[in-house]
mmCIF file of C-alpha atoms and ligand atoms in Angstrom:
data_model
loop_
_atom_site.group_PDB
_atom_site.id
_atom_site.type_symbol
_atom_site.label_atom_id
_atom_site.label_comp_id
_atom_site.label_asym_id
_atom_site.label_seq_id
_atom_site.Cartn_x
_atom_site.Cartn_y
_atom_site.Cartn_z
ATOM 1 C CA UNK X 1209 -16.517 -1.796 -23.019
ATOM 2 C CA UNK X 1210 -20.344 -2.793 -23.016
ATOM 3 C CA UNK X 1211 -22.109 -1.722 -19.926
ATOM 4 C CA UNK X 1212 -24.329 -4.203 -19.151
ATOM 5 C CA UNK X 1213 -23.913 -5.673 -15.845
ATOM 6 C CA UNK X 1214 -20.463 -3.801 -15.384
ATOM 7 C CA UNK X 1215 -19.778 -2.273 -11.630
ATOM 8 C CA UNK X 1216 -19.281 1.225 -11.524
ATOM 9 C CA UNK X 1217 -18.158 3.590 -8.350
ATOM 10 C CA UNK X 1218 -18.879 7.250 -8.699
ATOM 11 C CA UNK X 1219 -17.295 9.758 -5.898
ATOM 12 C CA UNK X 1220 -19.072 12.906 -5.751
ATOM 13 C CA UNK X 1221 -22.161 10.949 -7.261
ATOM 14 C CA UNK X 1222 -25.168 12.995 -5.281
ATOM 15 C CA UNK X 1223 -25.139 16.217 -7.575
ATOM 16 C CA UNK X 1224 -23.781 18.271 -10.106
ATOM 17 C CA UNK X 1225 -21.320 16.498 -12.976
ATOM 18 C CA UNK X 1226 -21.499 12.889 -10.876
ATOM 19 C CA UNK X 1227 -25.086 13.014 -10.918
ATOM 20 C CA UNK X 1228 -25.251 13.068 -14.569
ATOM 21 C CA UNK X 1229 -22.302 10.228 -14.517
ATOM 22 C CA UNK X 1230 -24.046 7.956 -12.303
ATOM 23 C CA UNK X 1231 -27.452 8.789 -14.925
ATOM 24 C CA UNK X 1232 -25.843 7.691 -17.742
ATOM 25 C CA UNK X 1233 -23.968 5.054 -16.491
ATOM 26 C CA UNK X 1234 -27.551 3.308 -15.262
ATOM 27 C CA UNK X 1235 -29.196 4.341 -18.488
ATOM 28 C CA UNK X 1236 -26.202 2.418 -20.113
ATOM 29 C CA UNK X 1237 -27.049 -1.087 -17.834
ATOM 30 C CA UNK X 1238 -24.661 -0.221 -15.319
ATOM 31 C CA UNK X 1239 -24.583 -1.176 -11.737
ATOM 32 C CA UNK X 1240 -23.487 1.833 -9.783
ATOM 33 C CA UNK X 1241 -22.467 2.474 -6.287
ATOM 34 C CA UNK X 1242 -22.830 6.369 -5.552
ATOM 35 C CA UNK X 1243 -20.124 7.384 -2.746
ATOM 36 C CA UNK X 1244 -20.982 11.032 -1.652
ATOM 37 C CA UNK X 1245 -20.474 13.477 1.864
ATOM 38 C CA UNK X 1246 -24.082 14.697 1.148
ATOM 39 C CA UNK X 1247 -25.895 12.305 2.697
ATOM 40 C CA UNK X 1248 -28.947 13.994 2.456
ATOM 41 C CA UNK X 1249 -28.449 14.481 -1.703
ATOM 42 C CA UNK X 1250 -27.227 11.241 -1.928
ATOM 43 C CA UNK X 1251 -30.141 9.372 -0.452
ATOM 44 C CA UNK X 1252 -32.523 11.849 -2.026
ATOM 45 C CA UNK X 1253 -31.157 10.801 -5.789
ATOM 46 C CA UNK X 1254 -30.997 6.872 -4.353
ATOM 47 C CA UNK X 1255 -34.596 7.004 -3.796
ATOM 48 C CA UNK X 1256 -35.597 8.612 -7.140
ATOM 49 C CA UNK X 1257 -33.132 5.929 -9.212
ATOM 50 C CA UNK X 1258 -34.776 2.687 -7.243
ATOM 51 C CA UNK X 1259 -37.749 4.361 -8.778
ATOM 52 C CA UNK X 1260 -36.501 4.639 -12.208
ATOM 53 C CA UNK X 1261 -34.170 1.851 -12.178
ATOM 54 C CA UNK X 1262 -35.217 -0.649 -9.081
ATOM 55 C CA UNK X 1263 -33.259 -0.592 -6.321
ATOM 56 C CA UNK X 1264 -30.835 -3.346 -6.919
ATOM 57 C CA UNK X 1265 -29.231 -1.147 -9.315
ATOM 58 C CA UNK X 1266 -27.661 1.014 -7.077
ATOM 59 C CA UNK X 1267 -26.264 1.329 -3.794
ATOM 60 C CA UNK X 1268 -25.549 4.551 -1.625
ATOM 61 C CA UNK X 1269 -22.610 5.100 0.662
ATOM 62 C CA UNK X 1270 -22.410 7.940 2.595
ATOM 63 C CA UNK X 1271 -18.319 8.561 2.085
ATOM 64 C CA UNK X 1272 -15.640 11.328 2.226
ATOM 65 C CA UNK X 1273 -12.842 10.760 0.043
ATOM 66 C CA UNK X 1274 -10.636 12.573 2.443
ATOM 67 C CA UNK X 1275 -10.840 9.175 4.554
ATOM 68 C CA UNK X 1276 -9.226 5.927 3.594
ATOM 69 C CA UNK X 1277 -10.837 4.084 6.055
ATOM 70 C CA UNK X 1278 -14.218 5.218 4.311
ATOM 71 C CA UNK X 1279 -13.088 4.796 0.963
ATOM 72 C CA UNK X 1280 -11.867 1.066 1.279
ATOM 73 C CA UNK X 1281 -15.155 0.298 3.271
ATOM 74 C CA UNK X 1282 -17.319 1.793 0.617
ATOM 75 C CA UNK X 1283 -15.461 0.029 -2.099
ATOM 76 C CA UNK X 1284 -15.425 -3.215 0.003
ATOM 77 C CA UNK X 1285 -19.306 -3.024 0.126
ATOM 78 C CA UNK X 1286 -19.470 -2.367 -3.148
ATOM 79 C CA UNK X 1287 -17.526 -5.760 -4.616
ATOM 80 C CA UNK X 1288 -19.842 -7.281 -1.943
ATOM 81 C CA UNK X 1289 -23.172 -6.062 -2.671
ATOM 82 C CA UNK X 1290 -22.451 -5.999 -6.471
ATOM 83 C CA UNK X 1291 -19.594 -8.683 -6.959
ATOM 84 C CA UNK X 1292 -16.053 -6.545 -7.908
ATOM 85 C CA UNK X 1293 -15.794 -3.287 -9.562
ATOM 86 C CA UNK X 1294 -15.293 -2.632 -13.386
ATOM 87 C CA UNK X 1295 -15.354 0.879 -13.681
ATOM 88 C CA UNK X 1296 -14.519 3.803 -11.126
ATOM 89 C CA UNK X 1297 -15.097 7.528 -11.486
ATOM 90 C CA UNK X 1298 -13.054 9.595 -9.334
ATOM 91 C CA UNK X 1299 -14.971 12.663 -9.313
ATOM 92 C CA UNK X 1300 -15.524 14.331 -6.429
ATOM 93 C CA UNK X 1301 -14.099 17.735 -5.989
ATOM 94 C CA UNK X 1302 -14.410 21.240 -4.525
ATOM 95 C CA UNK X 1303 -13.171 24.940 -5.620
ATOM 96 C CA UNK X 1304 -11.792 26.889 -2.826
ATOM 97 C CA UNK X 1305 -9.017 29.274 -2.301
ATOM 98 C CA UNK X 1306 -9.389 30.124 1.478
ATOM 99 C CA UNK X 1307 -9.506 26.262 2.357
ATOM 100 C CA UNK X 1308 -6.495 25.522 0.134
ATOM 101 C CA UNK X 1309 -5.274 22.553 2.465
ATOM 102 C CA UNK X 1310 -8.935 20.612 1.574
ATOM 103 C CA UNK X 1311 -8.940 21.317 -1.869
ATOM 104 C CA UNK X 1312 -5.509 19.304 -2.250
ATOM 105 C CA UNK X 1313 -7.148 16.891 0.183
ATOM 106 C CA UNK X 1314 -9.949 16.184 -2.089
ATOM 107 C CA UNK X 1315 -8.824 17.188 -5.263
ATOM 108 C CA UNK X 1316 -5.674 15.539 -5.645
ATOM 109 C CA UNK X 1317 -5.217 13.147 -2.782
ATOM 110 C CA UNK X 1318 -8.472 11.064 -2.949
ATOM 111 C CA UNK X 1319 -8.079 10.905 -6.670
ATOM 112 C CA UNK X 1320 -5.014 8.995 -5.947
ATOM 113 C CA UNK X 1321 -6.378 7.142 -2.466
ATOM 114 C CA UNK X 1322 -9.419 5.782 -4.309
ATOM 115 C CA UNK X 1323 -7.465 4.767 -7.523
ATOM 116 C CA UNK X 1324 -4.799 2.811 -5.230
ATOM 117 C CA UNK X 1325 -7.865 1.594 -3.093
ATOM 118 C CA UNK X 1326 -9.890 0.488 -6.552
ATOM 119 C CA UNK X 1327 -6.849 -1.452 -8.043
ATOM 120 C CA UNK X 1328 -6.659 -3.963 -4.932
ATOM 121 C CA UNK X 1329 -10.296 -4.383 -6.568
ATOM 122 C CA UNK X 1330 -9.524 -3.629 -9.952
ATOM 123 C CA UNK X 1331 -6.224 -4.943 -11.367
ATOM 124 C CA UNK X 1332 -5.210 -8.611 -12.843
ATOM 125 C CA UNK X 1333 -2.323 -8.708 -10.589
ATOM 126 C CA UNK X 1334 -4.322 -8.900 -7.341
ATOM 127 C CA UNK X 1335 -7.382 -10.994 -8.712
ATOM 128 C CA UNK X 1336 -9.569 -8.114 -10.667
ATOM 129 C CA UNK X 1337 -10.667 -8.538 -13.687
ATOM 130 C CA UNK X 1338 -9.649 -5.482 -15.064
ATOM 131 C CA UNK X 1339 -11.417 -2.177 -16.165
ATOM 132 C CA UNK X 1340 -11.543 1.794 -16.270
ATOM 133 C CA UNK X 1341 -10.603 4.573 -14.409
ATOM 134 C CA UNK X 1342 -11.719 8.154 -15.141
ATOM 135 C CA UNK X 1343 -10.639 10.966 -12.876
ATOM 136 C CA UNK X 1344 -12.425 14.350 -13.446
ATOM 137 C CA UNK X 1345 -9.618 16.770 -14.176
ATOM 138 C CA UNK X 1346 -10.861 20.143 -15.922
ATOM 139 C CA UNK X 1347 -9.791 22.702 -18.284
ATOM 140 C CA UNK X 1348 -8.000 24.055 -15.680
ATOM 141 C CA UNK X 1349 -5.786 21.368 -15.656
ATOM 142 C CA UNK X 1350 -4.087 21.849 -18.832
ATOM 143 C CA UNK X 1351 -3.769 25.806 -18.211
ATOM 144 C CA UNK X 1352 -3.839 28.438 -15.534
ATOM 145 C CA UNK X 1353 -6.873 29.459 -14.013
ATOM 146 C CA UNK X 1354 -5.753 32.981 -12.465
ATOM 147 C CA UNK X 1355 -8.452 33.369 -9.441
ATOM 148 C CA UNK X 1356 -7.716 30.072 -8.148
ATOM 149 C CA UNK X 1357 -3.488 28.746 -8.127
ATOM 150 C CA UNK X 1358 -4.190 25.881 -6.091
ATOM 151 C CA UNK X 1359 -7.812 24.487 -8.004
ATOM 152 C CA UNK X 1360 -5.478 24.559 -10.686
ATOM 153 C CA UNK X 1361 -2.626 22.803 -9.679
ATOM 154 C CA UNK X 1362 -5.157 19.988 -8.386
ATOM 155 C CA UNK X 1363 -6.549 19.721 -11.480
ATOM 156 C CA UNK X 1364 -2.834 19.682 -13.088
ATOM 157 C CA UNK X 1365 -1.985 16.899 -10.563
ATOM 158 C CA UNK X 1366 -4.746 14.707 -11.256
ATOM 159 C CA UNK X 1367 -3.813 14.557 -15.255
ATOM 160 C CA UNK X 1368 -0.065 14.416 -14.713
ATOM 161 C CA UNK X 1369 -1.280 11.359 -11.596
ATOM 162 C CA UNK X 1370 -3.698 9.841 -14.691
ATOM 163 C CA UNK X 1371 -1.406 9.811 -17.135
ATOM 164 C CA UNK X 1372 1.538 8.144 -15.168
ATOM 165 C CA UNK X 1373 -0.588 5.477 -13.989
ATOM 166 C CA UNK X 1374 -1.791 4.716 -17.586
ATOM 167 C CA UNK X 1375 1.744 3.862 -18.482
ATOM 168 C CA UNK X 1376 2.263 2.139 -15.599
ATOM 169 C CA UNK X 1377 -0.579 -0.295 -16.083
ATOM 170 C CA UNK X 1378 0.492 -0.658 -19.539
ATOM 171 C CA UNK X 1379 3.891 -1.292 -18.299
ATOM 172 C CA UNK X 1380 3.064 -4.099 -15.269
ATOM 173 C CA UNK X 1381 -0.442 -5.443 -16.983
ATOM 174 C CA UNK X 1382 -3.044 -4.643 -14.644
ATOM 175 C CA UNK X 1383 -5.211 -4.622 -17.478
ATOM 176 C CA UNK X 1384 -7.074 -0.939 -16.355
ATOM 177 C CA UNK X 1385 -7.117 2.075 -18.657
ATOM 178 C CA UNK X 1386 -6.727 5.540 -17.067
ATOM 179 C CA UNK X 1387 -8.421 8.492 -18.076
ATOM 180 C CA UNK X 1388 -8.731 11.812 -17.516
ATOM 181 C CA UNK X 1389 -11.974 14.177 -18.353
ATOM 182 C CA UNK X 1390 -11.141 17.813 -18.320
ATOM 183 C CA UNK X 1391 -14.905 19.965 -18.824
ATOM 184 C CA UNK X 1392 -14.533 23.757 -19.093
ATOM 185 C CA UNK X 1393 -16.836 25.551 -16.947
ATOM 186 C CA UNK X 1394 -19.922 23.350 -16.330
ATOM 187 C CA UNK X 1395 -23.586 25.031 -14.817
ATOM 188 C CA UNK X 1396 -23.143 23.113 -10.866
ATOM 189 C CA UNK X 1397 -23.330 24.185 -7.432
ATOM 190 C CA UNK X 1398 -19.481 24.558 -7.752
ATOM 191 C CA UNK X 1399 -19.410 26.550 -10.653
ATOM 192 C CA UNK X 1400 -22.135 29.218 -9.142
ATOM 193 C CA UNK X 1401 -20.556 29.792 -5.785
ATOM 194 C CA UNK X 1402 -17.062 29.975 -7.515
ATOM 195 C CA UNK X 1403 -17.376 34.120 -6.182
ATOM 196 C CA UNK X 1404 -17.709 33.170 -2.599
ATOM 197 C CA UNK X 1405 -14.665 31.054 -3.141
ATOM 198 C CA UNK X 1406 -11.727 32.983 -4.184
ATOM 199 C CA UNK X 1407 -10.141 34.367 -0.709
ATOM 200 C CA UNK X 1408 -7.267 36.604 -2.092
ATOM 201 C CA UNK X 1409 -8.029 36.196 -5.036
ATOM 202 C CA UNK X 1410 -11.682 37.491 -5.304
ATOM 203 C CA UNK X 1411 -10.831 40.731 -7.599
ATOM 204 C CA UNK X 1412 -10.197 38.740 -10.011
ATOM 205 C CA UNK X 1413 -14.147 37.014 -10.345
ATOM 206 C CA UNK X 1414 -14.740 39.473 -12.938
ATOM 207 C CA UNK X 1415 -11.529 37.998 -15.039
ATOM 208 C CA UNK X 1416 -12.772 34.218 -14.684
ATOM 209 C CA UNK X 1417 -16.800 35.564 -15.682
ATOM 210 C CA UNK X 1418 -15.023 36.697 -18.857
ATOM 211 C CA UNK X 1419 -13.336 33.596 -18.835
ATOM 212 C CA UNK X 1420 -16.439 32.152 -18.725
ATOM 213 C CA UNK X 1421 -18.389 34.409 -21.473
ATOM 214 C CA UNK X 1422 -15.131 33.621 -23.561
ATOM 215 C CA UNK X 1423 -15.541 29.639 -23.321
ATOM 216 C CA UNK X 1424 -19.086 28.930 -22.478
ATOM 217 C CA UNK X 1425 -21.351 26.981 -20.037
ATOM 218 C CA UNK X 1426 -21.481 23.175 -20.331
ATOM 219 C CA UNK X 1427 -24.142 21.332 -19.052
ATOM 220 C CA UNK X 1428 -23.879 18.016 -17.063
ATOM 221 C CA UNK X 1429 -25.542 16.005 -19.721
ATOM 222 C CA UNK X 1430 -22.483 17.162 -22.479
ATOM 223 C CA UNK X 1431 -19.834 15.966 -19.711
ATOM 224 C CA UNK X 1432 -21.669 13.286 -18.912
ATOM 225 C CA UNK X 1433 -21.232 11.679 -22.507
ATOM 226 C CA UNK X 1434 -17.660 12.526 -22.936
ATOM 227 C CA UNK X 1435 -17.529 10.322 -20.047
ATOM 228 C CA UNK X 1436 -19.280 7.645 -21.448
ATOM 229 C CA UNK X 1437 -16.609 7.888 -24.525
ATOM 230 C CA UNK X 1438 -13.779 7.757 -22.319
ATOM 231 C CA UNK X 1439 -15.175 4.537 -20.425
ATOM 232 C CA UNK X 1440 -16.963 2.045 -22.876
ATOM 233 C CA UNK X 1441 -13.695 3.194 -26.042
ATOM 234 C CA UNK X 1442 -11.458 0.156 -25.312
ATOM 235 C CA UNK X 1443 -8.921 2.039 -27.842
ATOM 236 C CA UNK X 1444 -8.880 4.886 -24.832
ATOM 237 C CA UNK X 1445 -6.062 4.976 -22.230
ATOM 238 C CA UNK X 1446 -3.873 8.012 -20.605
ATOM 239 C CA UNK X 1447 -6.151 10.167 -22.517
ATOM 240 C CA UNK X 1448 -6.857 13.967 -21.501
ATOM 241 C CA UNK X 1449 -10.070 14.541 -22.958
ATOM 242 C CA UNK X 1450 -10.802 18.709 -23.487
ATOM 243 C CA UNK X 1451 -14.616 19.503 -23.363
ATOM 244 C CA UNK X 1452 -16.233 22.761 -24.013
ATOM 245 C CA UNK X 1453 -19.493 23.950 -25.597
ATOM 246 C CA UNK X 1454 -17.756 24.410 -29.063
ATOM 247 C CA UNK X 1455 -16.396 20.860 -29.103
ATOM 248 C CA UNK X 1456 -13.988 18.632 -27.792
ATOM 249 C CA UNK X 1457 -10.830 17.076 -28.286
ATOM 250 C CA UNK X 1458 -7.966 14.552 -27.161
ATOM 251 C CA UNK X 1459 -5.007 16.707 -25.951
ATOM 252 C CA UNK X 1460 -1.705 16.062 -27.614
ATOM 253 C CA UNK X 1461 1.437 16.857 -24.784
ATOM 254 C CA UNK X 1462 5.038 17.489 -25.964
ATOM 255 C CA UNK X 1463 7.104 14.175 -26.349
ATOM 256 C CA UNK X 1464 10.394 14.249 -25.234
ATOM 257 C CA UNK X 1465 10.969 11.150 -27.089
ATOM 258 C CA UNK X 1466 14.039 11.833 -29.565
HETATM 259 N N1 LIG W 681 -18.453 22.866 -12.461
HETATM 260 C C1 LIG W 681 -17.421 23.126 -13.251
HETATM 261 O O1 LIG W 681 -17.335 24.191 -13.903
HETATM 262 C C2 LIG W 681 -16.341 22.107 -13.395
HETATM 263 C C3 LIG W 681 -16.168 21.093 -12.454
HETATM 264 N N2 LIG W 681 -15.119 20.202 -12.619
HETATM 265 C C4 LIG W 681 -14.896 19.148 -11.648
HETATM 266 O O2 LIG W 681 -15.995 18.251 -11.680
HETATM 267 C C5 LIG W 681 -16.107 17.576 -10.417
HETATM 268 C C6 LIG W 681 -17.531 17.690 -9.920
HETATM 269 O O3 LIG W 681 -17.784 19.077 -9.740
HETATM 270 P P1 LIG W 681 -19.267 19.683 -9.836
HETATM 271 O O4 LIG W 681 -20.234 18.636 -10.219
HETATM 272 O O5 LIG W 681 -19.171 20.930 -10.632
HETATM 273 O O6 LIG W 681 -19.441 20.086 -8.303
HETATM 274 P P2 LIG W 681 -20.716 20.035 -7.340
HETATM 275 O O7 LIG W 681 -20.307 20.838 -6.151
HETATM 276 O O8 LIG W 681 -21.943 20.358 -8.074
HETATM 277 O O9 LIG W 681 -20.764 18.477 -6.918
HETATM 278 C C7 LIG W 681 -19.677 17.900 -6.245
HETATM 279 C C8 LIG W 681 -20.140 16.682 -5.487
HETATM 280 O O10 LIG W 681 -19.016 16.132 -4.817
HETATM 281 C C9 LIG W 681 -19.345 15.932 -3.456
HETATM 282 N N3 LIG W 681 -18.146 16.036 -2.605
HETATM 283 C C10 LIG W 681 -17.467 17.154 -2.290
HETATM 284 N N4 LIG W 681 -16.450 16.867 -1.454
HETATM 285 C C11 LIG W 681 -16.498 15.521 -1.242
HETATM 286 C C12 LIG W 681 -15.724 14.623 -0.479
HETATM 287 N N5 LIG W 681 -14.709 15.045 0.298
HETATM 288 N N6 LIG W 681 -16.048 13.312 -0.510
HETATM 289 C C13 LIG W 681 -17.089 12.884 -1.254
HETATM 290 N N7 LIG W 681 -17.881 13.677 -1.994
HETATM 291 C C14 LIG W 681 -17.571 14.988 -1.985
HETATM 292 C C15 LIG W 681 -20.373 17.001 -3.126
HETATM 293 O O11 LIG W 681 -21.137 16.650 -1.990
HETATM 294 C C16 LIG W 681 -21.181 17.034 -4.406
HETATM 295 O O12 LIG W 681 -22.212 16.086 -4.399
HETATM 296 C C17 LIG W 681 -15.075 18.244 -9.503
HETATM 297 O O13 LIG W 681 -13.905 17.443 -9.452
HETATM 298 C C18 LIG W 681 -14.771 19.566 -10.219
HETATM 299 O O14 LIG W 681 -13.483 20.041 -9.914
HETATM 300 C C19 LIG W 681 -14.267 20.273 -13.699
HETATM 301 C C20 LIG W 681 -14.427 21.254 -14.644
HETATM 302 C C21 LIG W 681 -15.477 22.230 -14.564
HETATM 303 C C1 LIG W 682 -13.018 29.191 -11.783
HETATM 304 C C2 LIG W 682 -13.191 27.721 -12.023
HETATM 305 C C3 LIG W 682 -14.611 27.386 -12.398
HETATM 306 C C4 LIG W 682 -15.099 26.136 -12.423
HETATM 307 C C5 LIG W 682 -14.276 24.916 -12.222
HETATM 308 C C6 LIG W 682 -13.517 24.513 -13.423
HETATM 309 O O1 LIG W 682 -12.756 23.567 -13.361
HETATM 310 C C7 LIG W 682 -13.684 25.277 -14.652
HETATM 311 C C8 LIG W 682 -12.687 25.395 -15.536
HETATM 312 C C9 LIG W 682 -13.026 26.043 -16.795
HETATM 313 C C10 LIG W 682 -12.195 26.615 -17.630
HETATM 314 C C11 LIG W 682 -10.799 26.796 -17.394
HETATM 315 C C12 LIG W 682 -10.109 27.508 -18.334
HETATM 316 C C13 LIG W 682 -8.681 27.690 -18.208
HETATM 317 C C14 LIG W 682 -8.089 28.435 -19.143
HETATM 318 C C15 LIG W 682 -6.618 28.619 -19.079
HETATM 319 O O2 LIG W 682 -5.983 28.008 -20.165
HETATM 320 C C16 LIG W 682 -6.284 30.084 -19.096
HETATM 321 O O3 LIG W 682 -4.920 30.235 -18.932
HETATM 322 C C17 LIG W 682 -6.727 30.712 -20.415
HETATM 323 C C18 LIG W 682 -6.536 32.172 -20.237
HETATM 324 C C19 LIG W 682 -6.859 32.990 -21.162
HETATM 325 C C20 LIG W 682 -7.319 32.526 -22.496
HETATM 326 C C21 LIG W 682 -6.810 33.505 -23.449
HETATM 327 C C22 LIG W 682 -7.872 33.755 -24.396
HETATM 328 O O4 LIG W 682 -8.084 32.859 -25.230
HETATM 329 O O5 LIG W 682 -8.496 34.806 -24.238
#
């Protein structure tokens, strides 16, 4: 997929891993709509892009994925202000054990409310002209991260969700690819305050450090390019794509096909 002029939608675009999305996705001749709950961040990064990029470029909306009604108004104003949507990034997301019931919410749920919402923008069958959608899985979604059960199953969700719908849009020709990009542990707000996070399970912060040590520190730029592979590789759909320091890779999953 070439870039130029394309419509992309990031969730969780103010900071951290969607930051560096929404950077390369400009640098790339994007048009990007940045959908964040940090208002504050959000703006902040909208006013240095307009300066890097001009400000027809992108467009902030201050929006919680938690909320349908925010969701199809931000992606509404986005087909309007830019003219549809090509590309959406479903990567908002929080870690934490004590609020278990939000990190479903977030994690799992609005990866599946925005990818229904996108496809009434996105699909052939309803007048779209097609496209890409990459959900930001993890590491943790293809095996268990012991200090925090629910994060993980999330994160399991979201590539099992990704997956299913690739073969569905295969299967009914709505002519988007679905992706999933699973980072190990990335340097980001959520990464750092992962300690404060754990409720029960806080012994075990010493277990996931060594996790840590074991598998390295990413930085948002690396992510941010595996990204870009997933998005502009036409050849790329229901792909779980592993990223750590030491490499990355396209996961294989048992077939059950005799
Ligand atoms: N940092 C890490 O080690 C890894 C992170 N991930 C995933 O990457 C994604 C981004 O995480 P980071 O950049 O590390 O986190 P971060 O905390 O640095 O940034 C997350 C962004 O999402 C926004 N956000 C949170 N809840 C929201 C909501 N309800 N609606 C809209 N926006 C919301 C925040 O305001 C923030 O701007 C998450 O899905 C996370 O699970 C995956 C693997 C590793
Ligand atoms: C605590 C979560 C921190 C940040 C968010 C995030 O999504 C980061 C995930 C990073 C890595 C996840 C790794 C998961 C590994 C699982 O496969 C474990 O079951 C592996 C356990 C031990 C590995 C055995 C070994 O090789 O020593």
């Amino acid at each position: 997929m070439e870039l130029n002029g394309k419509i992309a939608v990031v969730t969780g675009a103010a900071l951290g891993i969607g930051k560096a999305i929404t950077e390369i996705l400009l640098k790339n001749g994007a048009k990007v709509a940045l959908l964040d709950v940090n208002e504050t961040a959000g703006k902040s990064l909208k006013e240095a892009l307009d300066k890097q990029y001009g400000q027809e470029r992108t467009l902030f909306l201050n929006c919680n994925v938690e909320s349908e009604e925010q969701i199809k108004a931000a992606f509404q104003k986005t087909a309007d202000n830019f003219g549809g949507i090509d590309i959406l990034c479903n990567n908002a997301g929080i870690l934490n054990e004590t609020t278990w019931e939000k990190t479903v919410s977030i994690n799992l749920v609005g990866v599946i409310r925005g990818t229904y919402l996108a496809l009434e923008h996105m699909s052939k069958l309803s007048g779209g002209r097609g496209g890409v959608i990459v959900n930001t899985a993890s590491m943790a979604g293809l095996g268990p991260l012991l200090s925090c059960p629910v994060y993980t199953a999330t994160k399991h969700g979201v590539i099992g969700f990704t997956r299913a719908m690739a073969a569905a849009s295969t299967a009914s020709g709505y002519g988007v690819r679905f992706n999933a990009l699973c980072p190990g542990f990335v340097q980001t707000d959520l990464f750092t305050t992962i300690p404060s996070k754990l409720g029960q399970f806080s012994h075990l912060a010493d277990a996931t450090e060594k996790l840590a040590e074991k598998f390295g520190i990413l930085t948002v730029s690396e992510v941010a390019e595996s990204l870009l592979e997933l998005v502009t590789d036409e050849t790329k759909n229901g792909e779980a794509f592993l990223v750590f320091p030491q490499g990355k890779k396209y996961v294989t999953f048992p077939s059950f096909s005799s």
